[in-house]
Short mmCIF file of C-alpha atoms in Angstrom, two decimals:
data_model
loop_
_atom_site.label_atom_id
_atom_site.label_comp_id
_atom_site.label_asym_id
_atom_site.label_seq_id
_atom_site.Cartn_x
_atom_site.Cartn_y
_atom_site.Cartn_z
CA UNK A 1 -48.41 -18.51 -21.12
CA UNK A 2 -44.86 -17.26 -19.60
CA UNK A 3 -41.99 -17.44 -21.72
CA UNK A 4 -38.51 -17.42 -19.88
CA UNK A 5 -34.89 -17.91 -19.81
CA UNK A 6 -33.48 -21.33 -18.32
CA UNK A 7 -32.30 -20.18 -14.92
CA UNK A 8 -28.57 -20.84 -15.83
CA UNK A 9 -28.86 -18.42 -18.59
CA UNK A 10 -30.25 -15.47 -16.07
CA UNK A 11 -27.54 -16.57 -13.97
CA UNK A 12 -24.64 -15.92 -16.49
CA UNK A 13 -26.41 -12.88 -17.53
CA UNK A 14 -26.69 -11.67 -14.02
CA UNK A 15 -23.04 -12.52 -13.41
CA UNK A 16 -22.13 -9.13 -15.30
CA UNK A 17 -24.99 -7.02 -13.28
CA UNK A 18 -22.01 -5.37 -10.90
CA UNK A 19 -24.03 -1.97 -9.34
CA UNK A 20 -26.56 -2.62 -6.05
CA UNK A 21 -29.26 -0.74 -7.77
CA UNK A 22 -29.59 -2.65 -10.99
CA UNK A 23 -29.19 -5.92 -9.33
CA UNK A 24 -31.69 -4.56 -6.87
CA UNK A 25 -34.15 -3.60 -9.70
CA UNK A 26 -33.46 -7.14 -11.49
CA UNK A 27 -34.87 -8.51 -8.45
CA UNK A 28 -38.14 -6.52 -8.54
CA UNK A 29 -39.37 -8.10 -12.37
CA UNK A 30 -40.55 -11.25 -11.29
CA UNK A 31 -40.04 -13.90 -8.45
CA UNK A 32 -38.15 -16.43 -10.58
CA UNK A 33 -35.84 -13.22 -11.25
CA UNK A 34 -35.57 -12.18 -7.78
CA UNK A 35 -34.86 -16.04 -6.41
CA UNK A 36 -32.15 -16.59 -9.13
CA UNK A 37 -30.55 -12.89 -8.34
CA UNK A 38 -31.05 -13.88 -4.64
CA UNK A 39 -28.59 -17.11 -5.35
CA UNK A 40 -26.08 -15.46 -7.64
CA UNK A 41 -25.76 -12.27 -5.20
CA UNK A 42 -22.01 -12.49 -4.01
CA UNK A 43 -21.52 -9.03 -2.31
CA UNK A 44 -23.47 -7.19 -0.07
CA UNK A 45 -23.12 -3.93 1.04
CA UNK A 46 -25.00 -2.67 4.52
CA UNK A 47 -25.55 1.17 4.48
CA UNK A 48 -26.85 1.03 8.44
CA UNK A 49 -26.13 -2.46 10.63
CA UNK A 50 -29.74 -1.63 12.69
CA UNK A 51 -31.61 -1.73 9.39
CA UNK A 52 -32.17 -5.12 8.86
CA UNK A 53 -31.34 -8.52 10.80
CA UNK A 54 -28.40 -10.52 9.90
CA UNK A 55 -30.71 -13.74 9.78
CA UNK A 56 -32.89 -11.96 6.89
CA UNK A 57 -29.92 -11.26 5.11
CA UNK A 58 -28.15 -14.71 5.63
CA UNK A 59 -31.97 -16.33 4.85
CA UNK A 60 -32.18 -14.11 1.23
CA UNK A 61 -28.69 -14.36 0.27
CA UNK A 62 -26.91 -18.17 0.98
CA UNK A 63 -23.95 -17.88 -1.25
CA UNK A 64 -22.21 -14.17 -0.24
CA UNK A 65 -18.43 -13.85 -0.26
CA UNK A 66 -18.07 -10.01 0.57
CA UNK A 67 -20.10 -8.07 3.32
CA UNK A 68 -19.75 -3.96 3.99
CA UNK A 69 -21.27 -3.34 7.13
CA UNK A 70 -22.25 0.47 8.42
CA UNK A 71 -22.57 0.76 12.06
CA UNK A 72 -22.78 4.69 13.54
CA UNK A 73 -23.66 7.56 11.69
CA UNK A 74 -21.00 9.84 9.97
CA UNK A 75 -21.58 12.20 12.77
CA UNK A 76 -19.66 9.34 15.17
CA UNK A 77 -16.58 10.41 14.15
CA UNK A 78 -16.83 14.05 16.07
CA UNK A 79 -17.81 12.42 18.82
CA UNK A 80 -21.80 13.24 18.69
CA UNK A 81 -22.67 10.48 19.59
CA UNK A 82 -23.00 8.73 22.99
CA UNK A 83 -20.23 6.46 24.27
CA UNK A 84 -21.80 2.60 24.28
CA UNK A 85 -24.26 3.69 21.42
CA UNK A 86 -24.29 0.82 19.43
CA UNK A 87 -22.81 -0.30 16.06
CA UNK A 88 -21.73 -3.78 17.55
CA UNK A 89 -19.89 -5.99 14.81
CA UNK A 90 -19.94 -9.81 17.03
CA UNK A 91 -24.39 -10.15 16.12
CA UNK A 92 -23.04 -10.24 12.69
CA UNK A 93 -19.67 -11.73 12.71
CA UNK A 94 -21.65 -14.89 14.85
CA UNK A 95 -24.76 -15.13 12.33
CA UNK A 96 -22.16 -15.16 9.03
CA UNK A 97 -19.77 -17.51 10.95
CA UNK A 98 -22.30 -20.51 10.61
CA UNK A 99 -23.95 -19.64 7.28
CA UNK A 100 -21.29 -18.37 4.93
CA UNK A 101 -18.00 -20.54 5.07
CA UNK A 102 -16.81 -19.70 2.38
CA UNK A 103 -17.08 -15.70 3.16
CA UNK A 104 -13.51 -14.04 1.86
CA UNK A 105 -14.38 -10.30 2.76
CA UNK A 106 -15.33 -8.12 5.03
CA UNK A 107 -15.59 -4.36 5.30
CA UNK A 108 -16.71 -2.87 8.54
CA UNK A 109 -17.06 1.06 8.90
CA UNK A 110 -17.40 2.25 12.27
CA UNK A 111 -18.41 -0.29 13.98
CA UNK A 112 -17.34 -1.62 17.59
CA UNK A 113 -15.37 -5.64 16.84
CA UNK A 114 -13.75 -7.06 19.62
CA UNK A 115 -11.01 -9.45 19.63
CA UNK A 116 -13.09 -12.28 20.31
CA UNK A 117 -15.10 -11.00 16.97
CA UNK A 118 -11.98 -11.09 15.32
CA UNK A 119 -10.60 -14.43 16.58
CA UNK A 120 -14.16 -15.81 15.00
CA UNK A 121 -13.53 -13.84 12.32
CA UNK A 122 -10.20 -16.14 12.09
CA UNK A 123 -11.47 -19.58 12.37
CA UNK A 124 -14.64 -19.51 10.81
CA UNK A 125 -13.68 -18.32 7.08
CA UNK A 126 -11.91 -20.84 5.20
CA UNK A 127 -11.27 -18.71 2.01
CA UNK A 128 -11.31 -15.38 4.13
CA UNK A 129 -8.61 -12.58 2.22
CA UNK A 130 -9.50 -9.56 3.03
CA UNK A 131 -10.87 -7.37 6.56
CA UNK A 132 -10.84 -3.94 6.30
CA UNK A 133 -11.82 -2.34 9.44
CA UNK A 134 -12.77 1.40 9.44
CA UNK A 135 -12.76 4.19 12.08
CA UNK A 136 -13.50 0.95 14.48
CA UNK A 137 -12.91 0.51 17.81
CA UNK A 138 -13.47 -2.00 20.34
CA UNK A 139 -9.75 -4.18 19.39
CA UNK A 140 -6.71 -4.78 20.66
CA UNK A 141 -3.57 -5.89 18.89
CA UNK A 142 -4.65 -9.41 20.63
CA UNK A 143 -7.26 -9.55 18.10
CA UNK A 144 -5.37 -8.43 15.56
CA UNK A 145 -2.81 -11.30 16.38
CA UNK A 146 -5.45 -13.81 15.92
CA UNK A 147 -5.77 -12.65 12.47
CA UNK A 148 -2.28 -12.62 11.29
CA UNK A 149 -1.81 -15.63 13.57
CA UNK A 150 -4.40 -18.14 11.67
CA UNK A 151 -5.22 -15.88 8.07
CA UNK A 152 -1.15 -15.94 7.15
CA UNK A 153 -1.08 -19.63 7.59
CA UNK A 154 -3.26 -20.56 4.71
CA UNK A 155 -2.96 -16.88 2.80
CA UNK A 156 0.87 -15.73 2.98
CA UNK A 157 1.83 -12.77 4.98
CA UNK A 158 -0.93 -10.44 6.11
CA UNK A 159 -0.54 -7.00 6.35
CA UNK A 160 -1.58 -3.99 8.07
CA UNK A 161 -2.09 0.03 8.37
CA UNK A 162 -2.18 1.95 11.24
CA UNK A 163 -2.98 5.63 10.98
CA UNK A 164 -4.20 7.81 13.27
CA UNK A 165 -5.18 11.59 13.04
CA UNK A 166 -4.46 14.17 15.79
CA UNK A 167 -8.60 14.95 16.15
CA UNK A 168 -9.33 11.44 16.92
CA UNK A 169 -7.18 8.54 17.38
CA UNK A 170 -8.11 5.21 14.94
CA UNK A 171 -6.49 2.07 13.38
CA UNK A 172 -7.37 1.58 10.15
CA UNK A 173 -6.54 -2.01 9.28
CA UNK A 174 -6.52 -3.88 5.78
CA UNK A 175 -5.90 -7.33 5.95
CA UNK A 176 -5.48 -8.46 1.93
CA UNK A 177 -4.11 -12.17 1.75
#
């Protein structure tokens, strides 16, 4: 016979697990362990967009509030890599649209978002506080708009950085509400 914890014990206890790896390992001890992590699992981080399918994610973990999505390589940012490659941000921003509501974060690290990506990225996130978009490209300030335009009703004044470096030009942007 199995002894165990009442699920909303693991859950509490799980609450302090904070690294990927031990929550990762958690997982691994026994399916009751790995569904209860799977519904407690807030944050997710991505290392590589074209390793896994946003519906697999969305379908293991219902309740997320923070994504950190990878797209190109590191080597992307010398330009080794071919223009139209890949690293497309809308597959992602359309899948978590409809099955996290209640998302408030996003992280994207070069990645291409387009302003109609970011005008979803608007509406569809009731609680959204934070975008932080990373050596992307793909935007206009029309997108950008969008998200001051609709965010800074319900979350104050939005703000935003814009740096560039003289090897390649980017705009870093951090929307914090």
């Amino acid at each position: 016979m199995a002894y165990s914890f009442p699920e909303e014990v693991l859950e509490h206890v799980f609450s302090f697990i904070q690294c990927d790896k031990d929550r990762n390992a958690v997982s691994l001890v026994c399916k009751s362990w790995r569904e209860i992590e799977r519904c407690c699992r807030r944050r997710i981080f991505v290392g590589n967009c074209y390793a896994v399918n946003p519906k697999i994610m969305i379908g293991r973990f219902p309740e997320v509030r923070s994504v950190e999505l990878k797209g190109k390589p590191h080597f992307a940012d010398y330009n080794l890599v071919p223009e139209g490659w890949g690293g497309y941000a809308y597959p992602w921003i359309a899948a978590m649209a409809g099955a996290y509501p209640l998302l408030e974060e996003i992280r994207l690290k070069r990645m291409v978002i387009t302003d109609e990506a970011l005008e979803l990225i608007s509406r569809s996130f009731k609680n959204f506080k934070i975008l932080v978009l990373h050596s992307c490209e793909g935007f206009s300030t029309d997108g950008l708009s969008a998200i001051a335009a609709y965010c800074s009703n319900q979350l104050g004044d939005p703000s935003f950085c814009v740096t560039s470096d003289e090897a390649k030009p980017r705009l870093d942007s951090a929307y914090t509400g």
